[in-house]
Coordinates of C-alpha atoms in Angstrom, one line a residue:
Chain V
M142 CA -13.7 -0.2 -3.6
A143 CA -10.7 -1.7 -2.1
V144 CA -8.9 0.3 -4.8
A145 CA -9.9 3.6 -3.3
L146 CA -8.8 2.3 0.2
Y147 CA -5.0 1.8 -1.2
L148 CA -4.7 4.3 -3.9
D149 CA -1.5 5.5 -3.2
D150 CA -0.4 1.8 -3.3
V151 CA -2.0 2.0 -6.6
V152 CA -0.5 4.8 -8.0
L153 CA 3.1 3.7 -6.5
V154 CA 2.7 0.1 -8.0
D155 CA 1.7 1.5 -11.5
R156 CA 4.7 3.9 -11.7
C157 CA 6.8 0.9 -10.5
L158 CA 5.2 -1.0 -13.5
S159 CA 5.6 1.7 -15.9
G160 CA 9.5 1.1 -15.1
E161 CA 10.1 4.4 -13.2
A162 CA 13.3 3.8 -11.3
A163 CA 12.3 6.7 -8.7
A164 CA 9.2 4.7 -8.0
T165 CA 10.8 1.3 -7.3
R166 CA 13.2 3.2 -4.9
E167 CA 10.1 4.9 -3.1
L168 CA 8.6 1.4 -2.8
F169 CA 11.8 -0.2 -1.4
R170 CA 12.4 3.0 1.3
A171 CA 8.7 2.6 2.3
H172 CA 8.6 -0.8 2.9
R173 CA 12.6 -1.9 3.9
A174 CA 11.9 -1.2 7.6
R175 CA 9.0 -3.7 7.9
V176 CA 10.6 -6.3 5.8
H177 CA 13.7 -6.1 7.6
G178 CA 11.8 -6.0 11.1
C179 CA 9.9 -9.0 10.0
L180 CA 12.8 -11.3 9.1
Y181 CA 15.1 -10.1 11.9
R182 CA 12.4 -11.3 14.1
V183 CA 11.8 -14.4 12.6
L184 CA 15.6 -15.2 12.3
G185 CA 17.1 -13.3 15.2
T186 CA 20.0 -12.4 13.5
N187 CA 21.2 -10.1 10.6
T188 CA 23.5 -12.9 9.1
D189 CA 22.0 -13.3 5.5
M190 CA 19.9 -10.3 6.1
D191 CA 21.0 -8.8 2.7
D192 CA 20.4 -12.0 0.8
L193 CA 17.1 -12.3 2.3
M194 CA 15.8 -8.7 1.8
Q195 CA 17.1 -8.5 -1.5
E196 CA 15.1 -12.0 -2.5
A197 CA 12.0 -10.7 -1.0
F198 CA 12.0 -7.2 -2.9
L199 CA 13.0 -9.1 -5.9
Q200 CA 10.1 -11.3 -5.5
V201 CA 8.0 -8.4 -4.8
F202 CA 9.0 -6.8 -7.8
Q203 CA 8.7 -9.7 -10.4
S204 CA 5.1 -10.3 -9.0
L205 CA 3.9 -6.8 -8.5
R206 CA 1.7 -7.1 -11.6
R207 CA -0.2 -9.8 -9.6
W208 CA -1.2 -7.5 -6.7
R209 CA -5.0 -6.9 -6.9
A210 CA -5.1 -3.9 -4.2
E211 CA -7.4 -6.4 -2.2
A212 CA -5.1 -5.9 0.5
S213 CA -2.7 -2.9 1.3
L214 CA 0.8 -3.5 -0.3
A215 CA 2.2 -3.9 2.9
T216 CA 0.3 -6.8 3.8
W217 CA 1.1 -8.3 0.4
I218 CA 4.6 -7.4 1.0
D219 CA 4.4 -9.0 4.4
R220 CA 3.4 -12.4 2.7
I221 CA 6.1 -12.5 0.5
T222 CA 8.5 -12.0 3.0
V223 CA 7.0 -14.5 5.2
R224 CA 7.4 -16.9 2.3
V225 CA 11.2 -16.0 2.1
A226 CA 11.7 -16.4 5.8
Y227 CA 9.9 -19.5 5.5
R228 CA 12.1 -21.1 2.7
H229 CA 15.2 -19.9 4.5
L230 CA 14.4 -21.7 7.6
G231 CA 13.6 -24.9 5.7
Q232 CA 17.2 -24.6 3.8
R233 CA 18.7 -23.9 7.2
K234 CA 17.3 -26.8 8.9
R235 CA 18.2 -29.0 5.8
R236 CA 21.6 -27.8 6.2
G237 CA 21.7 -28.5 10.1
V238 CA 22.4 -25.1 11.0
T239 CA 21.3 -24.5 14.3
V240 CA 22.4 -21.3 16.1
E241 CA 24.3 -18.5 14.3
F242 CA 26.2 -16.0 16.0
D243 CA 26.1 -13.0 14.5
I244 CA 29.6 -11.2 14.9
E245 CA 28.5 -7.9 13.8
Q246 CA 25.7 -7.8 16.2
A247 CA 27.9 -8.9 18.9
R248 CA 30.1 -5.9 18.0
A249 CA 27.8 -3.4 18.1
T250 CA 26.6 -4.3 21.5
T251 CA 30.0 -5.0 23.3
A252 CA 30.1 -1.6 25.4
T253 CA 26.9 -2.6 27.5
G254 CA 26.4 -3.2 31.0
P255 CA 25.7 -6.4 32.9
A256 CA 21.8 -6.1 32.4
Q257 CA 22.4 -5.7 28.6
Q258 CA 24.5 -8.8 28.4
H259 CA 21.8 -10.7 30.3
A260 CA 19.0 -9.5 27.8
R261 CA 21.2 -10.6 25.0
D262 CA 22.0 -13.9 26.4
G263 CA 18.3 -14.4 27.0
V264 CA 17.4 -13.4 23.1
R265 CA 20.4 -15.8 22.0
R266 CA 19.2 -18.5 24.0
L267 CA 15.4 -17.8 23.0
Y268 CA 16.4 -18.3 19.3
A269 CA 18.5 -21.6 20.0
A270 CA 15.4 -23.0 21.4
L271 CA 13.3 -21.6 18.6
D272 CA 15.9 -23.5 16.1
T273 CA 14.7 -26.9 17.6
L274 CA 11.2 -26.3 16.4
S275 CA 9.7 -26.5 12.8
P276 CA 9.9 -23.5 10.6
A277 CA 6.4 -23.1 10.5
A278 CA 6.0 -23.6 14.0
R279 CA 8.8 -20.9 14.6
L280 CA 7.1 -18.2 12.0
A281 CA 3.9 -18.6 13.5
F282 CA 5.6 -18.0 17.0
T283 CA 7.8 -15.3 16.2
L284 CA 5.1 -13.2 14.4
H285 CA 2.4 -13.7 17.1
E286 CA 4.6 -13.8 20.2
L287 CA 7.3 -11.4 19.3
E288 CA 5.8 -9.2 16.9
G289 CA 2.7 -9.3 18.3
R290 CA 0.8 -9.8 15.4
P291 CA -2.7 -11.0 15.7
M292 CA -3.8 -15.0 15.1
V293 CA -6.0 -13.9 12.1
E294 CA -3.0 -12.1 10.6
V295 CA -0.4 -14.7 11.3
A296 CA -2.7 -17.5 9.5
D297 CA -3.3 -15.0 6.8
L298 CA 0.4 -14.4 6.3
T299 CA 1.4 -18.1 6.6
G300 CA -1.3 -19.4 4.4
T301 CA -3.0 -21.5 7.1
S302 CA -6.1 -21.6 9.1
V303 CA -6.2 -19.6 12.5
T304 CA -6.5 -23.0 14.3
A305 CA -3.7 -24.6 13.0
T306 CA -1.9 -21.3 13.7
K307 CA -2.8 -21.3 17.3
V308 CA -1.9 -24.9 17.7
R309 CA 1.7 -24.1 16.3
V310 CA 2.0 -20.9 18.5
W311 CA 1.2 -23.2 21.4
R312 CA 3.7 -25.8 20.6
A313 CA 6.3 -23.4 20.2
R314 CA 5.5 -21.9 23.5
R315 CA 5.8 -25.0 25.1
A316 CA 8.9 -25.9 23.7
V317 CA 10.1 -22.4 25.0
E318 CA 9.0 -23.0 28.3
Q319 CA 10.7 -26.5 28.4
A320 CA 14.1 -25.0 27.1
A321 CA 13.7 -22.1 30.0
A322 CA 12.9 -24.8 32.4
A323 CA 16.6 -26.5 31.8
D324 CA 18.4 -23.2 31.1
P325 CA 17.8 -20.7 34.2
I326 CA 19.3 -17.8 32.0
L327 CA 16.4 -18.1 29.4
A328 CA 13.8 -18.4 32.2
G329 CA 15.3 -15.4 34.1
W330 CA 15.1 -13.6 30.8
I331 CA 11.6 -14.3 30.3
A332 CA 10.9 -13.6 33.9
S333 CA 12.7 -10.3 34.1
G334 CA 10.4 -8.7 31.1
D335 CA 13.7 -6.9 30.2
A336 CA 14.2 -5.7 26.5
M337 CA 17.7 -6.0 25.0
G338 CA 18.6 -2.3 24.9
G339 CA 17.0 0.0 22.3
A340 CA 13.3 0.1 21.1
A341 CA 11.6 -2.9 20.0
Chain J
M44 CA 5.4 -18.1 30.2
T45 CA 2.0 -15.8 29.6
P46 CA 0.9 -15.0 25.9
G47 CA 2.5 -11.6 24.7
Q48 CA 4.7 -11.6 27.6
L49 CA 7.9 -11.8 24.6
R50 CA 6.2 -9.0 22.7
G51 CA 8.6 -6.0 22.0
R52 CA 11.3 -7.8 23.8
V53 CA 13.7 -8.7 20.8
P54 CA 14.9 -5.2 19.6
L55 CA 15.9 -4.7 16.0
E56 CA 19.3 -4.7 15.0
P57 CA 19.3 -2.1 12.3
L58 CA 21.3 -2.2 9.2
D59 CA 23.6 0.3 8.6
D60 CA 23.6 3.1 6.0
E61 CA 26.1 1.3 3.6
R62 CA 24.3 -2.3 3.8
L63 CA 20.9 -0.3 2.9
T64 CA 22.5 1.6 0.0
R65 CA 24.2 -1.3 -1.6
L66 CA 20.7 -3.3 -1.0
E67 CA 18.8 -0.6 -2.6
R68 CA 21.2 -0.1 -5.6
A69 CA 20.8 -4.2 -5.8
V70 CA 17.0 -4.1 -5.6
V71 CA 16.5 -1.0 -8.1
S72 CA 18.6 -2.3 -10.7
G73 CA 17.6 -5.7 -10.2
A74 CA 21.4 -6.9 -10.1
P75 CA 23.1 -8.8 -7.2
V76 CA 24.6 -7.2 -4.6
P77 CA 28.3 -6.4 -5.5
S78 CA 30.0 -6.5 -2.1
A79 CA 32.3 -8.7 -0.2
P80 CA 30.8 -8.6 3.2
I81 CA 27.5 -10.2 1.9
R82 CA 27.7 -14.0 2.0
R83 CA 26.7 -15.9 -1.5
R84 CA 24.7 -18.7 -1.0
H85 CA 24.3 -19.4 -4.6
P86 CA 27.0 -18.1 -6.9
G87 CA 25.9 -20.1 -9.8
A88 CA 22.4 -19.1 -9.5
W89 CA 23.7 -15.1 -9.6
W90 CA 25.9 -16.1 -12.7
L91 CA 22.7 -17.5 -14.4
A92 CA 20.7 -14.4 -13.5
G93 CA 23.5 -11.7 -14.5
A94 CA 23.2 -13.7 -18.0
A95 CA 19.4 -13.4 -17.9
L96 CA 19.9 -9.5 -17.2
T97 CA 22.2 -9.1 -20.0
A98 CA 19.9 -10.6 -22.1
S99 CA 17.0 -8.8 -21.1
A100 CA 18.9 -5.6 -21.4
L101 CA 19.9 -6.2 -24.9
A102 CA 16.3 -7.0 -25.8
A103 CA 15.2 -3.8 -24.3
I104 CA 17.8 -2.0 -26.2
W105 CA 16.5 -3.4 -29.5
L106 CA 12.9 -2.8 -28.7
V107 CA 13.7 0.8 -27.7
R108 CA 15.8 1.7 -30.7
R109 CA 12.9 -0.3 -33.0
P110 CA 11.0 2.0 -35.2
A111 CA 7.7 1.8 -33.2
P112 CA 4.6 2.1 -35.6
M113 CA 1.4 3.5 -34.7
P114 CA -1.0 0.7 -33.2
H115 CA -3.5 -0.7 -35.8
V116 CA -6.0 1.7 -36.5
V117 CA -9.7 1.0 -37.0
A118 CA -12.0 4.4 -37.5
T119 CA -15.4 4.7 -38.2
G120 CA -16.7 8.3 -38.7
G121 CA -20.5 9.1 -38.7
G122 CA -21.9 11.9 -40.9
S123 CA -18.8 14.5 -42.0
A124 CA -16.0 12.8 -39.7
L125 CA -12.3 13.0 -41.3
V126 CA -10.0 10.2 -40.1
L127 CA -6.3 10.3 -41.4
A128 CA -5.2 6.8 -40.3
P129 CA -1.7 6.1 -41.8
A130 CA -0.9 2.5 -43.3
P131 CA -0.2 -0.3 -41.1
G132 CA 3.4 -0.1 -39.6
S133 CA 3.6 3.6 -40.5
D134 CA 5.0 6.0 -37.8
E135 CA 2.5 8.7 -39.3
P136 CA 0.3 10.2 -36.9
V137 CA -3.5 9.7 -36.9
V138 CA -5.5 12.5 -37.2
V139 CA -9.3 12.6 -36.3
V140 CA -11.6 15.4 -37.2
A141 CA -15.1 14.7 -36.2
G142 CA -18.1 16.3 -37.5
A143 CA -21.8 16.3 -36.2
G144 CA -21.9 12.8 -36.0
G145 CA -18.6 12.3 -34.1
A146 CA -16.3 9.3 -34.8
H147 CA -15.0 6.1 -33.4
V148 CA -11.6 5.1 -33.4
D149 CA -9.5 1.8 -32.4
L150 CA -6.0 2.8 -31.8
G151 CA -4.4 -0.5 -30.7
D152 CA -5.7 -1.3 -27.4
A153 CA -7.5 2.0 -26.7
R154 CA -11.0 2.5 -28.0
I155 CA -11.7 6.0 -28.8
D156 CA -15.1 8.0 -29.0
A157 CA -14.9 11.4 -30.2
A158 CA -17.9 13.7 -29.7
A159 CA -19.3 15.9 -32.4
Q160 CA -17.1 18.5 -33.4
T161 CA -13.8 17.2 -31.8
S162 CA -10.4 17.2 -33.4
L163 CA -7.3 15.0 -32.2
T164 CA -4.0 14.0 -33.3
A165 CA -2.4 10.8 -32.0
T166 CA 1.3 10.3 -32.1
R167 CA 3.8 8.1 -30.8
P168 CA 6.8 9.8 -29.6
A169 CA 9.6 8.8 -26.8
I170 CA 7.8 9.1 -23.3
G171 CA 10.6 8.5 -20.6
S172 CA 12.4 5.6 -21.6
D173 CA 9.8 3.8 -23.9
R174 CA 7.7 5.0 -27.0
G175 CA 4.0 5.9 -25.9
V176 CA 0.9 7.2 -27.5
L177 CA 0.1 10.8 -27.2
V178 CA -3.3 11.8 -27.8
E179 CA -3.6 15.6 -28.5
L180 CA -6.9 16.9 -28.0
A181 CA -7.4 20.4 -30.0
V182 CA -10.9 20.6 -29.3
G183 CA -14.0 18.8 -28.2
S184 CA -14.9 15.8 -25.9
V185 CA -13.0 12.4 -26.3
E186 CA -14.4 9.3 -24.4
F187 CA -11.5 6.7 -23.7
D188 CA -12.0 3.0 -23.1
V189 CA -8.1 1.7 -22.5
D190 CA -6.7 -1.3 -21.0
K191 CA -4.7 -1.0 -17.7
R192 CA -1.2 0.1 -19.0
G193 CA 0.8 -2.2 -16.8
T194 CA 3.9 -2.8 -19.2
R195 CA 1.8 -1.6 -22.3
P196 CA 3.3 1.7 -23.8
P197 CA 2.1 4.9 -21.8
L198 CA -0.8 6.6 -23.1
I199 CA -1.3 10.2 -22.7
V200 CA -3.8 12.5 -23.8
R201 CA -2.8 16.1 -23.8
A202 CA -5.6 18.6 -23.6
G203 CA -3.6 22.3 -23.7
D204 CA -1.4 22.4 -20.6
V205 CA -3.2 19.5 -19.1
D206 CA -1.6 15.9 -19.6
V207 CA -4.0 13.2 -18.4
V208 CA -1.5 10.1 -17.8
V209 CA -3.5 6.9 -18.4
V210 CA -3.3 4.1 -15.9
G211 CA -6.9 2.5 -16.9
T212 CA -9.4 2.4 -18.3
H213 CA -12.7 4.3 -19.1
F214 CA -12.4 8.2 -18.8
T215 CA -13.6 11.5 -21.0
V216 CA -11.6 14.2 -21.5
R217 CA -13.4 17.7 -22.6
R218 CA -11.7 20.6 -24.1
P219 CA -14.1 23.2 -24.8
A220 CA -13.8 25.3 -28.2
D221 CA -14.7 28.3 -26.0
G222 CA -11.5 28.1 -23.7
G223 CA -13.7 26.8 -20.8
P224 CA -12.0 24.8 -18.4
I225 CA -10.7 21.1 -19.5
E226 CA -12.6 18.2 -17.6
V227 CA -11.8 14.8 -16.9
D228 CA -14.4 12.5 -15.8
V229 CA -13.2 8.7 -14.7
R230 CA -15.7 6.1 -14.6
E231 CA -13.5 3.0 -13.9
G232 CA -9.7 2.6 -13.1
L233 CA -7.2 5.4 -12.6
V234 CA -5.7 8.5 -14.4
R235 CA -3.0 10.8 -13.5
V236 CA -3.6 14.7 -14.2
V237 CA -0.8 16.2 -14.3
R238 CA -0.6 20.4 -14.8
G239 CA 2.7 22.1 -14.4
A240 CA 4.2 20.9 -11.2
V241 CA 0.9 19.7 -9.7
S242 CA -0.5 16.1 -10.2
A243 CA -3.5 14.6 -8.9
A244 CA -4.8 10.9 -9.0
V245 CA -8.1 10.7 -10.3
G246 CA -9.9 7.3 -9.6
A247 CA -13.4 5.9 -10.7
G248 CA -16.4 7.8 -10.2
Q249 CA -14.2 10.9 -9.7
A250 CA -13.7 14.3 -11.7
W251 CA -11.1 17.0 -12.3
S252 CA -11.6 20.3 -13.5
S253 CA -8.8 22.8 -14.5
S254 CA -11.2 25.5 -13.3
T255 CA -10.5 24.3 -9.6
G256 CA -7.6 22.2 -9.9
E257 CA -9.3 19.7 -7.5
V258 CA -10.6 16.4 -7.6
V259 CA -14.3 15.7 -6.6
A260 CA -16.6 13.3 -6.7
M261 CA -18.2 12.9 -9.8
V262 CA -21.7 14.4 -10.4
V263 CA -23.9 11.6 -11.1
A264 CA -27.4 11.7 -12.8
S265 CA -28.8 8.5 -10.7
R266 CA -30.3 8.7 -7.7
D267 CA -29.1 5.0 -6.8
S268 CA -25.6 5.8 -8.1
V269 CA -22.8 4.8 -5.6
V270 CA -20.0 7.5 -5.4
P271 CA -16.8 5.9 -3.9
P272 CA -14.6 8.1 -1.5
V273 CA -13.2 11.1 -3.0
A274 CA -9.4 11.7 -3.4
T275 CA -7.7 15.1 -3.0
A276 CA -5.3 16.7 -5.6
D277 CA -1.6 17.0 -4.2
A278 CA 0.5 19.8 -5.1
G279 CA 4.1 19.9 -5.0
G280 CA 5.2 16.7 -6.9
K281 CA 3.8 14.4 -4.4
R282 CA 1.8 11.8 -6.3
G283 CA -1.0 9.6 -5.5
A284 CA -4.5 10.6 -3.5
R285 CA -5.8 9.8 -0.3
A286 CA -9.0 8.0 0.9
S287 CA -11.6 10.5 2.6
G288 CA -10.6 11.9 5.5
S289 CA -8.9 14.9 7.3
G290 CA -6.7 16.4 5.0
A291 CA -8.8 15.1 2.0
R292 CA -11.8 17.6 2.4
P293 CA -13.8 17.4 -0.9
V294 CA -14.3 20.9 -2.7
T295 CA -17.4 21.2 -4.3
P296 CA -16.7 22.5 -7.9
P297 CA -18.8 25.5 -9.0
G298 CA -22.1 24.7 -10.4
A299 CA -21.9 21.2 -9.6
V300 CA -25.2 19.4 -8.1
V301 CA -24.2 18.0 -5.0
A302 CA -27.3 17.8 -3.0
A303 CA -27.5 18.3 0.4
V304 CA -27.9 15.3 2.8
E305 CA -31.7 14.9 3.5
T306 CA -31.0 15.1 7.1
G307 CA -33.9 16.4 9.0
D308 CA -33.3 14.9 12.7
L309 CA -30.5 12.5 10.9
G310 CA -27.5 14.4 12.4
A311 CA -29.3 14.4 16.1
A312 CA -29.8 10.5 15.4
I313 CA -26.3 9.9 14.5
R314 CA -25.0 11.8 17.4
R315 CA -27.4 9.8 19.7
Q316 CA -25.6 6.3 18.5
P317 CA -23.0 5.5 21.0
V318 CA -19.2 5.5 20.0
A319 CA -17.2 2.5 21.0
R320 CA -14.9 2.8 23.8
G321 CA -11.2 2.9 23.4
I322 CA -8.4 1.3 25.1
D323 CA -8.3 2.3 29.0
V324 CA -5.1 4.4 29.8
D325 CA -4.4 5.2 33.3
A326 CA -3.6 9.1 32.8
A327 CA -4.1 12.4 34.5
G328 CA -6.2 13.6 32.0
P329 CA -6.8 13.6 28.2
N330 CA -3.7 15.0 26.9
A331 CA -1.9 12.5 29.2
A332 CA -3.7 9.9 27.7
L333 CA -3.1 10.8 24.3
A334 CA 0.6 10.9 24.6
T335 CA 0.4 7.8 26.4
L336 CA -1.4 6.0 23.4
R337 CA 0.8 7.9 20.7
Q338 CA 3.8 6.1 22.3
R339 CA 1.8 2.6 21.8
V340 CA 1.1 3.5 18.0
G341 CA 4.6 2.5 16.9
A342 CA 4.4 -1.0 18.1
H343 CA 2.9 -3.7 15.7
G344 CA -0.7 -5.7 16.2
E345 CA -3.5 -5.1 18.1
A346 CA -2.2 -2.9 20.6
A347 CA -1.1 -0.2 17.7
A348 CA -4.4 -0.5 16.3
A349 CA -6.1 0.0 19.9
A350 CA -4.3 2.9 20.7
L351 CA -4.6 4.6 17.1
Y352 CA -8.5 4.0 17.6
G353 CA -8.0 5.5 21.3
M354 CA -6.2 8.5 19.9
A355 CA -8.9 9.3 17.6
R356 CA -11.7 8.8 20.1
L357 CA -9.8 10.9 22.6
Q358 CA -9.0 13.8 19.8
A359 CA -12.7 13.7 18.6
L360 CA -14.8 13.5 21.7
S361 CA -12.5 14.7 24.7
L362 CA -10.5 17.4 22.9
G363 CA -12.4 18.7 20.3
K364 CA -9.7 17.8 17.6
T365 CA -11.7 16.7 14.8
D366 CA -9.1 17.1 12.4
D367 CA -6.8 15.3 14.3
A368 CA -9.0 12.6 14.7
L369 CA -9.6 12.3 11.0
R370 CA -5.9 12.0 10.7
S371 CA -5.7 9.3 13.0
I372 CA -8.8 7.5 11.4
D373 CA -7.1 7.8 8.2
A374 CA -3.7 6.4 9.7
Y375 CA -5.9 3.4 11.2
V376 CA -7.8 2.6 8.0
R377 CA -4.6 2.8 6.4
R378 CA -2.4 0.5 8.9
F379 CA -5.4 -1.7 9.9
P380 CA -7.8 -2.4 7.1
R381 CA -8.9 -5.6 9.1
G382 CA -8.4 -4.1 12.6
A383 CA -10.6 -5.1 15.1
E384 CA -11.9 -1.6 15.6
I385 CA -12.4 -0.6 11.7
E386 CA -15.9 -0.3 12.1
D387 CA -15.8 1.7 15.2
A388 CA -13.3 4.1 13.3
L389 CA -15.3 4.4 10.6
W390 CA -18.4 5.2 12.6
L391 CA -16.3 7.9 14.5
R392 CA -15.5 9.5 11.1
L393 CA -18.8 9.3 10.0
R394 CA -20.0 10.8 13.2
I395 CA -17.3 13.8 12.7
E396 CA -18.4 14.5 8.8
C397 CA -21.5 14.5 9.3
R398 CA -21.4 17.4 11.7
T399 CA -22.0 19.5 8.5
Q400 CA -25.0 18.0 6.9
T401 CA -24.3 19.0 3.5
S402 CA -20.8 17.8 3.3
E403 CA -20.2 15.5 0.6
A404 CA -17.3 13.9 2.9
C405 CA -20.3 12.8 5.3
R406 CA -21.7 10.8 2.3
V407 CA -18.5 9.4 1.4
A408 CA -17.7 8.5 5.3
A409 CA -21.2 6.7 5.3
H410 CA -20.2 4.7 1.9
S411 CA -16.6 3.8 3.7
Y412 CA -18.7 2.8 6.9
L413 CA -21.3 0.5 5.1
R414 CA -18.4 -1.3 3.5
A415 CA -17.1 -2.4 7.0
A416 CA -20.5 -2.4 9.0
P417 CA -22.8 -5.2 9.3
S418 CA -26.4 -4.7 7.6
G419 CA -29.2 -4.4 9.6
S420 CA -27.7 -2.7 12.7
A421 CA -28.9 1.0 13.6
K422 CA -26.1 2.4 12.6
A423 CA -26.1 1.0 9.1
E424 CA -29.5 2.0 8.5
L425 CA -28.6 5.9 9.3
A426 CA -25.4 5.5 7.0
T427 CA -27.8 4.1 4.5
R428 CA -30.4 7.1 5.2
V429 CA -26.9 9.3 4.6
T430 CA -26.1 7.9 1.2
R431 CA -29.8 8.5 -0.3
R432 CA -29.7 11.9 -1.6
G433 CA -31.4 13.6 -4.1
P434 CA -30.1 14.4 -7.7

């Protein structure tokens, strides 16, 4: 019965599995924005984005045969994306990388006013605070608080219980609040409600 | 910091077209991204991946160029069946001419039951970049039970100008001797019917006929049989089909037995049931509220789901735009199959579709609702009554 709900996905996947390059391209184009959006909000930067998106999509295509239409293709791809992001965060943590400044991103947003500068500083400090968290807590926080996904969905994507997810989000929120207490710029940005320029 | 305070506060920094193009090329070809600006974290791993890809390509070339023999054939004919099966490993076609008793042919992983007076030929031509199995039905009716193709060679059944591209698994193709319409019934799995530039996905419980070119729910003899949602044929090269809803109006085939829903006061009873409230929007009127909700649909998560359901409710109940409402509900079902409002959205669809009491879409909507709704409720009881219809 679930197959009927995701009939478009079933046909597209079948075309991909039959080796149709156009279908592979179609799948990539249909889901690249959500994969990028998810990775970006977890990591806060486009550095490494090409590698990570490529890794996510290669995993998608390698395991496409295992998709059983129990969830939509989008949800299934989200799970893979979250796994890729989690692994990347773990590797970054082990390498001791904390804050990564995206020069390209900075260049793209230099022609802005003081409000945008303030918002940009706020976002950067938020991610600096998130760098102190465990990868699991960071994932739960970004998916729930920044992406706006419900707790149940975050728990499903990260393969944990809802209770564990709530605890992680709560811990992460507390860490951000502590960072904000010691950082007036971050505190000001959180209180101001400004988004950094364009649409979220 | 309050929960949800940071939602939408981190804007997305888009990737430029050049990076996206490079990525797409790399993903589609399965090769690493060939560019300087992208940092390589594991050059050794890429070297290994490159070697593996080269080996795979060489293996694929060998497989394509290798003569593809006909799959192993086991044939049993009843009565006067004539089955010309080639020797194992041969590339000769399989010819089946079934007499009064029909014939059964195992063609590799495909089980074929040919009805009486059926004639077919199976060959292994090049299909795309692969060598597939082409079953050409000259006349008669053939029932196929085929494993899901996946990486198996493509299997196509050709009946006149109609190609049935097999995804899997259990279906029947009929080509009457009198030149009547070619018909495809799918019991399990999925096939793609291609006729000229038009293609349609036909799923389990659905049927396609060349007389209408439409996909409809398969006519079932049993009163208790369950027919899943109907998909539509899609013209113009766009493949796939949608679950029931707006833009997917099922078409009753000529002469098909699609009984009216035994409604009586059922329609009125359905309308008496409350439709769950949508999200509250501070706006001057329904059109303004609709515009506000439309803006929120682009977000993620619960907010977008609530906005989408709110849109559907407004469109259906305040603005009378039921087609728009069905489109919104379809979008909801696709985006939020486990959303908080899924049951309410499916009930709204049922309420809209069951305006026309004989509508097949009404019955489909009822089946969809019952999958999401808790049993025992008044609404579930009404939906169950909708699904119970005569043969």
